[in-house]
Tab-separated table of N, CA and C in Angstrom:
chain	number	residue	atom	x	y	z
A	1	UNK	N	0.819	-1.190	0.000
A	1	UNK	CA	0.000	0.000	0.000
A	1	UNK	C	0.867	1.260	0.000
A	2	UNK	N	2.000	1.185	0.683
A	2	UNK	CA	2.910	2.328	0.727
A	2	UNK	C	3.425	2.655	-0.668
A	3	UNK	N	3.766	1.613	-1.448
A	3	UNK	CA	4.250	1.825	-2.817
A	3	UNK	C	3.170	2.492	-3.679
A	4	UNK	N	1.929	2.040	-3.535
A	4	UNK	CA	0.824	2.626	-4.287
A	4	UNK	C	0.678	4.115	-3.954
A	5	UNK	N	0.680	4.437	-2.647
A	5	UNK	CA	0.498	5.836	-2.227
A	5	UNK	C	1.601	6.732	-2.773
A	6	UNK	N	2.838	6.263	-2.697
A	6	UNK	CA	3.965	7.050	-3.192
A	6	UNK	C	3.882	7.202	-4.713
A	7	UNK	N	3.547	6.116	-5.399
A	7	UNK	CA	3.424	6.156	-6.856
A	7	UNK	C	2.307	7.108	-7.274
A	8	UNK	N	1.174	7.033	-6.592
A	8	UNK	CA	0.051	7.915	-6.928
A	8	UNK	C	0.417	9.376	-6.707
A	9	UNK	N	1.108	9.663	-5.604
A	9	UNK	CA	1.516	11.038	-5.321
A	9	UNK	C	2.440	11.562	-6.416
A	10	UNK	N	3.430	10.763	-6.810
A	10	UNK	CA	4.357	11.174	-7.868
A	10	UNK	C	3.624	11.341	-9.204
A	11	UNK	N	2.698	10.431	-9.484
A	11	UNK	CA	1.929	10.502	-10.732
A	11	UNK	C	1.115	11.790	-10.790
A	12	UNK	N	0.486	12.119	-9.692
A	12	UNK	CA	-0.321	13.341	-9.646
A	12	UNK	C	0.527	14.605	-9.776
A	13	UNK	N	1.825	14.483	-9.467
A	13	UNK	CA	2.747	15.604	-9.611
A	13	UNK	C	3.339	15.677	-11.020
A	14	UNK	N	2.954	14.720	-11.882
A	14	UNK	CA	3.371	14.773	-13.278
A	14	UNK	C	4.541	13.875	-13.648
A	15	UNK	N	4.985	13.016	-12.744
A	15	UNK	CA	6.092	12.093	-13.036
A	15	UNK	C	5.606	11.025	-14.018
A	16	UNK	N	6.157	11.037	-15.231
A	16	UNK	CA	5.707	10.129	-16.300
A	16	UNK	C	5.906	8.667	-15.919
A	17	UNK	N	7.064	8.326	-15.347
A	17	UNK	CA	7.312	6.932	-14.944
A	17	UNK	C	6.305	6.478	-13.897
A	18	UNK	N	6.017	7.352	-12.949
A	18	UNK	CA	5.034	7.018	-11.918
A	18	UNK	C	3.640	6.879	-12.528
A	19	UNK	N	3.319	7.720	-13.504
A	19	UNK	CA	2.019	7.624	-14.164
A	19	UNK	C	1.883	6.274	-14.871
A	20	UNK	N	2.957	5.848	-15.534
A	20	UNK	CA	2.934	4.536	-16.199
A	20	UNK	C	2.765	3.425	-15.168
A	21	UNK	N	3.563	3.474	-14.111
A	21	UNK	CA	3.492	2.441	-13.067
A	21	UNK	C	2.119	2.416	-12.405
A	22	UNK	N	1.551	3.581	-12.145
A	22	UNK	CA	0.220	3.650	-11.547
A	22	UNK	C	-0.824	3.049	-12.486
A	23	UNK	N	-0.715	3.393	-13.768
A	23	UNK	CA	-1.632	2.818	-14.750
A	23	UNK	C	-1.549	1.303	-14.791
A	24	UNK	N	-0.334	0.774	-14.720
A	24	UNK	CA	-0.155	-0.678	-14.736
A	24	UNK	C	-0.668	-1.311	-13.440
A	25	UNK	N	-0.519	-0.608	-12.312
A	25	UNK	CA	-1.075	-1.110	-11.045
A	25	UNK	C	-2.591	-1.238	-11.159
A	26	UNK	N	-3.218	-0.206	-11.717
A	26	UNK	CA	-4.668	-0.250	-11.901
A	26	UNK	C	-5.050	-1.362	-12.882
A	27	UNK	N	-4.265	-1.516	-13.939
A	27	UNK	CA	-4.544	-2.561	-14.931
A	27	UNK	C	-4.505	-3.937	-14.270
A	28	UNK	N	-3.449	-4.174	-13.487
A	28	UNK	CA	-3.296	-5.483	-12.834
A	28	UNK	C	-4.383	-5.731	-11.803
A	29	UNK	N	-4.909	-4.671	-11.206
A	29	UNK	CA	-5.995	-4.836	-10.231
A	29	UNK	C	-7.368	-4.813	-10.913
A	30	UNK	N	-7.363	-4.728	-12.235
A	30	UNK	CA	-8.548	-4.748	-13.090
A	30	UNK	C	-9.446	-3.520	-12.912
A	31	UNK	N	-8.863	-2.413	-12.502
A	31	UNK	CA	-9.579	-1.145	-12.475
A	31	UNK	C	-9.263	-0.459	-13.803
A	32	UNK	N	-9.950	-0.887	-14.849
A	32	UNK	CA	-9.609	-0.482	-16.206
A	32	UNK	C	-9.908	0.988	-16.488
A	33	UNK	N	-10.884	1.556	-15.814
A	33	UNK	CA	-11.184	2.976	-16.026
A	33	UNK	C	-9.993	3.815	-15.586
A	34	UNK	N	-9.464	3.544	-14.397
A	34	UNK	CA	-8.294	4.271	-13.915
A	34	UNK	C	-7.049	3.913	-14.720
A	35	UNK	N	-6.931	2.649	-15.103
A	35	UNK	CA	-5.775	2.217	-15.890
A	35	UNK	C	-5.694	2.973	-17.201
A	36	UNK	N	-6.807	3.042	-17.911
A	36	UNK	CA	-6.786	3.724	-19.210
A	36	UNK	C	-6.559	5.216	-19.021
A	37	UNK	N	-7.074	5.771	-17.943
A	37	UNK	CA	-6.870	7.200	-17.672
A	37	UNK	C	-5.375	7.503	-17.558
A	38	UNK	N	-4.670	6.766	-16.715
A	38	UNK	CA	-3.256	7.041	-16.477
A	38	UNK	C	-2.384	6.612	-17.651
A	39	UNK	N	-2.684	5.473	-18.229
A	39	UNK	CA	-1.874	5.006	-19.355
A	39	UNK	C	-2.058	5.890	-20.583
A	40	UNK	N	-3.251	6.456	-20.760
A	40	UNK	CA	-3.476	7.364	-21.888
A	40	UNK	C	-2.636	8.630	-21.737
A	41	UNK	N	-2.523	9.125	-20.526
A	41	UNK	CA	-1.676	10.300	-20.289
A	41	UNK	C	-0.242	10.005	-20.742
A	42	UNK	N	0.254	8.852	-20.348
A	42	UNK	CA	1.630	8.472	-20.704
A	42	UNK	C	1.735	8.197	-22.204
A	43	UNK	N	0.726	7.542	-22.761
A	43	UNK	CA	0.721	7.233	-24.193
A	43	UNK	C	0.761	8.508	-25.022
A	44	UNK	N	0.041	9.520	-24.581
A	44	UNK	CA	0.027	10.789	-25.302
A	44	UNK	C	1.389	11.483	-25.266
A	45	UNK	N	2.225	11.098	-24.315
A	45	UNK	CA	3.597	11.617	-24.243
A	45	UNK	C	4.559	10.763	-25.069
A	46	UNK	N	4.035	9.757	-25.784
A	46	UNK	CA	4.847	8.986	-26.714
A	46	UNK	C	5.421	7.686	-26.193
A	47	UNK	N	5.005	7.230	-25.017
A	47	UNK	CA	5.517	5.971	-24.478
A	47	UNK	C	4.882	4.799	-25.215
A	48	UNK	N	5.711	4.045	-25.947
A	48	UNK	CA	5.177	2.965	-26.782
A	48	UNK	C	4.558	1.829	-25.967
A	49	UNK	N	5.081	1.557	-24.779
A	49	UNK	CA	4.484	0.530	-23.931
A	49	UNK	C	3.082	0.910	-23.492
A	50	UNK	N	2.911	2.169	-23.122
A	50	UNK	CA	1.588	2.656	-22.728
A	50	UNK	C	0.655	2.691	-23.934
A	51	UNK	N	1.178	3.090	-25.085
A	51	UNK	CA	0.358	3.114	-26.299
A	51	UNK	C	-0.161	1.709	-26.614
A	52	UNK	N	0.718	0.723	-26.487
A	52	UNK	CA	0.304	-0.661	-26.736
A	52	UNK	C	-0.737	-1.103	-25.708
A	53	UNK	N	-0.498	-0.793	-24.430
A	53	UNK	CA	-1.431	-1.207	-23.373
A	53	UNK	C	-2.811	-0.593	-23.580
A	54	UNK	N	-2.853	0.685	-23.937
A	54	UNK	CA	-4.139	1.344	-24.183
A	54	UNK	C	-4.821	0.701	-25.396
A	55	UNK	N	-4.051	0.461	-26.451
A	55	UNK	CA	-4.601	-0.198	-27.628
A	55	UNK	C	-5.173	-1.559	-27.298
A	56	UNK	N	-4.459	-2.315	-26.469
A	56	UNK	CA	-4.911	-3.663	-26.091
A	56	UNK	C	-6.199	-3.603	-25.273
A	57	UNK	N	-6.286	-2.609	-24.391
A	57	UNK	CA	-7.518	-2.488	-23.609
A	57	UNK	C	-8.713	-2.191	-24.508
A	58	UNK	N	-8.533	-1.297	-25.474
A	58	UNK	CA	-9.617	-1.017	-26.416
A	58	UNK	C	-9.910	-2.233	-27.291
A	59	UNK	N	-8.873	-2.926	-27.710
A	59	UNK	CA	-9.064	-4.088	-28.579
A	59	UNK	C	-9.825	-5.202	-27.845
A	60	UNK	N	-9.409	-5.461	-26.600
A	60	UNK	CA	-10.017	-6.547	-25.829
A	60	UNK	C	-11.367	-6.174	-25.230
A	61	UNK	N	-11.698	-4.880	-25.198
A	61	UNK	CA	-12.963	-4.451	-24.620
A	61	UNK	C	-12.948	-4.403	-23.105
A	62	UNK	N	-11.791	-4.128	-22.534
A	62	UNK	CA	-11.684	-4.111	-21.080
A	62	UNK	C	-12.140	-2.794	-20.463
A	63	UNK	N	-12.466	-1.822	-21.292
A	63	UNK	CA	-12.912	-0.539	-20.753
A	63	UNK	C	-14.423	-0.603	-20.569
A	64	UNK	N	-15.145	-0.682	-21.628
A	64	UNK	CA	-16.592	-0.914	-21.583
A	64	UNK	C	-16.947	-1.831	-22.745
A	65	UNK	N	-16.764	-1.337	-23.944
A	65	UNK	CA	-16.995	-2.153	-25.127
A	65	UNK	C	-15.754	-2.081	-26.007
A	66	UNK	N	-15.636	-3.037	-26.888
A	66	UNK	CA	-14.507	-3.028	-27.824
A	66	UNK	C	-14.585	-1.784	-28.698
A	67	UNK	N	-13.420	-1.235	-29.004
A	67	UNK	CA	-13.369	-0.088	-29.888
A	67	UNK	C	-12.149	-0.263	-30.784
A	68	UNK	N	-12.371	-0.892	-31.931
A	68	UNK	CA	-11.262	-1.204	-32.831
A	68	UNK	C	-10.621	0.045	-33.437
A	69	UNK	N	-11.389	1.103	-33.594
A	69	UNK	CA	-10.822	2.334	-34.152
A	69	UNK	C	-9.783	2.905	-33.190
A	70	UNK	N	-10.118	2.958	-31.907
A	70	UNK	CA	-9.164	3.445	-30.905
A	70	UNK	C	-7.991	2.480	-30.758
A	71	UNK	N	-8.265	1.191	-30.765
A	71	UNK	CA	-7.192	0.200	-30.664
A	71	UNK	C	-6.217	0.368	-31.823
A	72	UNK	N	-6.761	0.516	-33.026
A	72	UNK	CA	-5.925	0.697	-34.209
A	72	UNK	C	-5.045	1.933	-34.054
A	73	UNK	N	-5.613	3.034	-33.600
A	73	UNK	CA	-4.870	4.286	-33.433
A	73	UNK	C	-3.671	4.086	-32.507
A	74	UNK	N	-3.895	3.448	-31.372
A	74	UNK	CA	-2.811	3.288	-30.395
A	74	UNK	C	-1.804	2.235	-30.822
A	75	UNK	N	-2.268	1.142	-31.426
A	75	UNK	CA	-1.322	0.145	-31.951
A	75	UNK	C	-0.436	0.775	-33.020
A	76	UNK	N	-1.032	1.614	-33.862
A	76	UNK	CA	-0.274	2.240	-34.944
A	76	UNK	C	0.841	3.127	-34.381
A	77	UNK	N	0.529	3.901	-33.356
A	77	UNK	CA	1.541	4.775	-32.745
A	77	UNK	C	2.695	3.951	-32.173
A	78	UNK	N	2.378	2.881	-31.467
A	78	UNK	CA	3.426	2.036	-30.876
A	78	UNK	C	4.188	1.273	-31.954
A	79	UNK	N	3.498	0.847	-32.994
A	79	UNK	CA	4.140	0.104	-34.088
A	79	UNK	C	5.143	0.985	-34.822
A	80	UNK	N	4.788	2.241	-35.013
A	80	UNK	CA	5.702	3.168	-35.682
A	80	UNK	C	6.993	3.362	-34.892
A	81	UNK	N	6.928	3.145	-33.587
A	81	UNK	CA	8.115	3.260	-32.742
A	81	UNK	C	8.886	1.946	-32.651
A	82	UNK	N	8.416	0.931	-33.359
A	82	UNK	CA	9.161	-0.319	-33.440
A	82	UNK	C	8.774	-1.390	-32.439
A	83	UNK	N	7.674	-1.227	-31.725
A	83	UNK	CA	7.257	-2.243	-30.761
A	83	UNK	C	6.657	-3.425	-31.518
A	84	UNK	N	7.343	-4.559	-31.462
A	84	UNK	CA	6.951	-5.714	-32.286
A	84	UNK	C	5.554	-6.240	-31.980
A	85	UNK	N	5.145	-6.218	-30.718
A	85	UNK	CA	3.794	-6.673	-30.377
A	85	UNK	C	2.746	-5.782	-31.034
A	86	UNK	N	3.014	-4.493	-31.062
A	86	UNK	CA	2.082	-3.556	-31.695
A	86	UNK	C	2.093	-3.734	-33.211
A	87	UNK	N	3.270	-3.972	-33.784
A	87	UNK	CA	3.363	-4.199	-35.227
A	87	UNK	C	2.538	-5.422	-35.616
A	88	UNK	N	2.654	-6.475	-34.841
A	88	UNK	CA	1.891	-7.695	-35.117
A	88	UNK	C	0.385	-7.443	-34.986
A	89	UNK	N	-0.022	-6.816	-33.881
A	89	UNK	CA	-1.453	-6.558	-33.687
A	89	UNK	C	-2.009	-5.642	-34.765
A	90	UNK	N	-1.239	-4.630	-35.125
A	90	UNK	CA	-1.660	-3.728	-36.191
A	90	UNK	C	-1.818	-4.503	-37.502
A	91	UNK	N	-0.840	-5.321	-37.809
A	91	UNK	CA	-0.915	-6.146	-39.016
A	91	UNK	C	-2.136	-7.042	-39.028
A	92	UNK	N	-2.442	-7.629	-37.888
A	92	UNK	CA	-3.609	-8.507	-37.811
A	92	UNK	C	-4.910	-7.723	-37.950
A	93	UNK	N	-4.918	-6.481	-37.472
A	93	UNK	CA	-6.117	-5.655	-37.657
A	93	UNK	C	-6.313	-5.345	-39.139
A	94	UNK	N	-5.214	-5.060	-39.845
A	94	UNK	CA	-5.313	-4.880	-41.304
A	94	UNK	C	-5.766	-6.183	-41.958
A	95	UNK	N	-5.221	-7.288	-41.532
A	95	UNK	CA	-5.532	-8.596	-42.114
A	95	UNK	C	-7.020	-8.930	-41.955
A	96	UNK	N	-7.554	-8.657	-40.767
A	96	UNK	CA	-8.946	-9.014	-40.469
A	96	UNK	C	-9.945	-7.892	-40.727
A	97	UNK	N	-9.455	-6.692	-41.059
A	97	UNK	CA	-10.346	-5.566	-41.292
A	97	UNK	C	-11.030	-5.076	-40.026
A	98	UNK	N	-10.271	-5.032	-38.935
A	98	UNK	CA	-10.818	-4.584	-37.653
A	98	UNK	C	-10.398	-3.130	-37.411
A	99	UNK	N	-11.358	-2.225	-37.435
A	99	UNK	CA	-11.072	-0.813	-37.203
A	99	UNK	C	-10.502	-0.103	-38.417
A	100	UNK	N	-10.324	-0.828	-39.483
A	100	UNK	CA	-9.729	-0.309	-40.720
A	100	UNK	C	-10.185	-1.229	-41.852
A	101	UNK	N	-10.157	-0.727	-43.059
A	101	UNK	CA	-10.490	-1.570	-44.208
A	101	UNK	C	-9.455	-2.678	-44.352
A	102	UNK	N	-9.913	-3.878	-44.619
A	102	UNK	CA	-9.025	-5.023	-44.800
A	102	UNK	C	-8.004	-4.694	-45.886
A	103	UNK	N	-6.722	-4.932	-45.586
A	103	UNK	CA	-5.659	-4.599	-46.526
A	103	UNK	C	-4.504	-5.563	-46.300
A	104	UNK	N	-4.411	-6.576	-47.147
A	104	UNK	CA	-3.385	-7.610	-46.966
A	104	UNK	C	-1.972	-7.082	-47.186
A	105	UNK	N	-1.827	-6.089	-48.042
A	105	UNK	CA	-0.485	-5.535	-48.287
A	105	UNK	C	0.022	-4.824	-47.035
A	106	UNK	N	-0.820	-4.000	-46.416
A	106	UNK	CA	-0.431	-3.337	-45.170
A	106	UNK	C	-0.244	-4.363	-44.058
A	107	UNK	N	-1.096	-5.378	-44.044
A	107	UNK	CA	-0.955	-6.442	-43.043
A	107	UNK	C	0.412	-7.093	-43.163
A	108	UNK	N	0.792	-7.430	-44.386
A	108	UNK	CA	2.084	-8.077	-44.618
A	108	UNK	C	3.238	-7.178	-44.193
A	109	UNK	N	3.121	-5.893	-44.477
A	109	UNK	CA	4.177	-4.939	-44.119
A	109	UNK	C	4.434	-4.950	-42.614
A	110	UNK	N	3.372	-4.848	-41.820
A	110	UNK	CA	3.533	-4.760	-40.372
A	110	UNK	C	3.872	-6.107	-39.746
A	111	UNK	N	3.259	-7.161	-40.235
A	111	UNK	CA	3.542	-8.488	-39.693
A	111	UNK	C	4.986	-8.867	-39.995
A	112	UNK	N	5.470	-8.519	-41.174
A	112	UNK	CA	6.866	-8.793	-41.531
A	112	UNK	C	7.821	-8.065	-40.579
A	113	UNK	N	7.508	-6.808	-40.249
A	113	UNK	CA	8.361	-6.046	-39.321
A	113	UNK	C	8.461	-6.762	-37.977
A	114	UNK	N	7.329	-7.246	-37.484
A	114	UNK	CA	7.330	-7.963	-36.202
A	114	UNK	C	8.092	-9.275	-36.323
A	115	UNK	N	7.921	-9.970	-37.448
A	115	UNK	CA	8.619	-11.238	-37.674
A	115	UNK	C	10.127	-11.026	-37.714
A	116	UNK	N	10.550	-9.943	-38.346
A	116	UNK	CA	11.981	-9.652	-38.448
A	116	UNK	C	12.608	-9.354	-37.093
A	117	UNK	N	11.777	-8.994	-36.124
A	117	UNK	CA	12.270	-8.762	-34.763
A	117	UNK	C	12.170	-10.017	-33.902
A	118	UNK	N	11.775	-11.128	-34.521
A	118	UNK	CA	11.727	-12.397	-33.806
A	118	UNK	C	10.408	-12.737	-33.149
A	119	UNK	N	9.358	-11.990	-33.455
A	119	UNK	CA	8.052	-12.269	-32.850
A	119	UNK	C	7.486	-13.547	-33.470
A	120	UNK	N	7.378	-14.598	-32.677
A	120	UNK	CA	7.068	-15.939	-33.172
A	120	UNK	C	5.733	-16.008	-33.907
A	121	UNK	N	4.677	-15.448	-33.317
A	121	UNK	CA	3.361	-15.492	-33.966
A	121	UNK	C	3.403	-14.802	-35.327
A	122	UNK	N	4.165	-13.710	-35.407
A	122	UNK	CA	4.282	-12.979	-36.670
A	122	UNK	C	5.000	-13.826	-37.715
A	123	UNK	N	6.020	-14.557	-37.309
A	123	UNK	CA	6.736	-15.433	-38.244
A	123	UNK	C	5.775	-16.459	-38.837
A	124	UNK	N	4.955	-17.051	-37.988
A	124	UNK	CA	3.997	-18.052	-38.457
A	124	UNK	C	2.990	-17.429	-39.431
A	125	UNK	N	2.381	-16.316	-39.034
A	125	UNK	CA	1.360	-15.679	-39.876
A	125	UNK	C	1.967	-15.213	-41.184
A	126	UNK	N	3.169	-14.636	-41.128
A	126	UNK	CA	3.798	-14.165	-42.358
A	126	UNK	C	4.108	-15.346	-43.282
A	127	UNK	N	4.521	-16.451	-42.712
A	127	UNK	CA	4.727	-17.664	-43.510
A	127	UNK	C	3.443	-18.114	-44.179
A	128	UNK	N	2.327	-18.037	-43.458
A	128	UNK	CA	1.037	-18.421	-44.033
A	128	UNK	C	0.608	-17.443	-45.129
A	129	UNK	N	0.991	-16.184	-44.969
A	129	UNK	CA	0.671	-15.199	-46.009
A	129	UNK	C	1.430	-15.530	-47.292
A	130	UNK	N	2.681	-15.926	-47.156
A	130	UNK	CA	3.442	-16.384	-48.330
A	130	UNK	C	2.783	-17.628	-48.930
A	131	UNK	N	2.399	-18.545	-48.086
A	131	UNK	CA	1.807	-19.802	-48.539
A	131	UNK	C	0.513	-19.560	-49.306
A	132	UNK	N	-0.322	-18.642	-48.797
A	132	UNK	CA	-1.623	-18.365	-49.418
A	132	UNK	C	-1.598	-17.225	-50.429
A	133	UNK	N	-0.477	-16.513	-50.514
A	133	UNK	CA	-0.386	-15.382	-51.435
A	133	UNK	C	-1.239	-14.204	-51.018
A	134	UNK	N	-1.366	-13.967	-49.736
A	134	UNK	CA	-2.142	-12.824	-49.234
A	134	UNK	C	-1.169	-11.731	-48.796
A	135	UNK	N	-1.228	-10.609	-49.487
A	135	UNK	CA	-0.361	-9.483	-49.164
A	135	UNK	C	1.019	-9.599	-49.762
A	136	UNK	N	1.286	-10.705	-50.368
A	136	UNK	CA	2.566	-10.987	-51.021
A	136	UNK	C	2.320	-12.072	-52.071
A	137	UNK	N	3.281	-12.280	-52.946
A	137	UNK	CA	3.101	-13.341	-53.938
A	137	UNK	C	3.301	-14.696	-53.243
A	138	UNK	N	2.618	-15.701	-53.787
A	138	UNK	CA	2.797	-17.047	-53.243
A	138	UNK	C	4.269	-17.425	-53.354
A	139	UNK	N	4.782	-17.977	-52.272
A	139	UNK	CA	6.172	-18.387	-52.264
A	139	UNK	C	6.310	-19.502	-51.244
A	140	UNK	N	6.262	-20.730	-51.724
A	140	UNK	CA	6.328	-21.870	-50.821
A	140	UNK	C	7.706	-22.003	-50.163
A	141	UNK	N	8.733	-21.512	-50.811
A	141	UNK	CA	10.079	-21.563	-50.233
A	141	UNK	C	10.167	-20.685	-49.001
A	142	UNK	N	9.634	-19.481	-49.095
A	142	UNK	CA	9.656	-18.570	-47.939
A	142	UNK	C	8.806	-19.105	-46.829
C-alpha cells in the first residue's frame, strides 16, 4: 500500500514513470477505467508501452466495449516506434479488417516487421501469407 500511495503522489505531480506504473497497477488490479486514464496520459507523451497497453484495452474491450478504431490508433503509434507486439497486432487488424479496411499488403508490411524482430506469432502468420499469397506473392520456399 505504501508503494501505491507514493506512486500515486508522484503521478499526480506529473512524473511520467510514476504515471505509467500507476496505470499498470490499476490494470493489474482490473480497475480499467483508472488504468486507461493514467496510461493514456503516458501514451500521449509517446511511451510505446503505454500506447500498446491502451490499444490492447480497447481491442479486448476491457474498458466498456470493444473499440477497434481506438485500438488501431494506439497500436499504430506504438508500431511506428518499433514495438513488435504492436506491429503484429496492427498487421492482424489490417488482415482481419478490424477498425480499418481489410488490406493484406499493409498487413504483410507490419507483420513482416514484427517477424523480423523475432516475434514468433508474426513469423507463423507471415509464412502463411506467403503460402496463401495474401499481401505478397505465393512463395512456398519462404
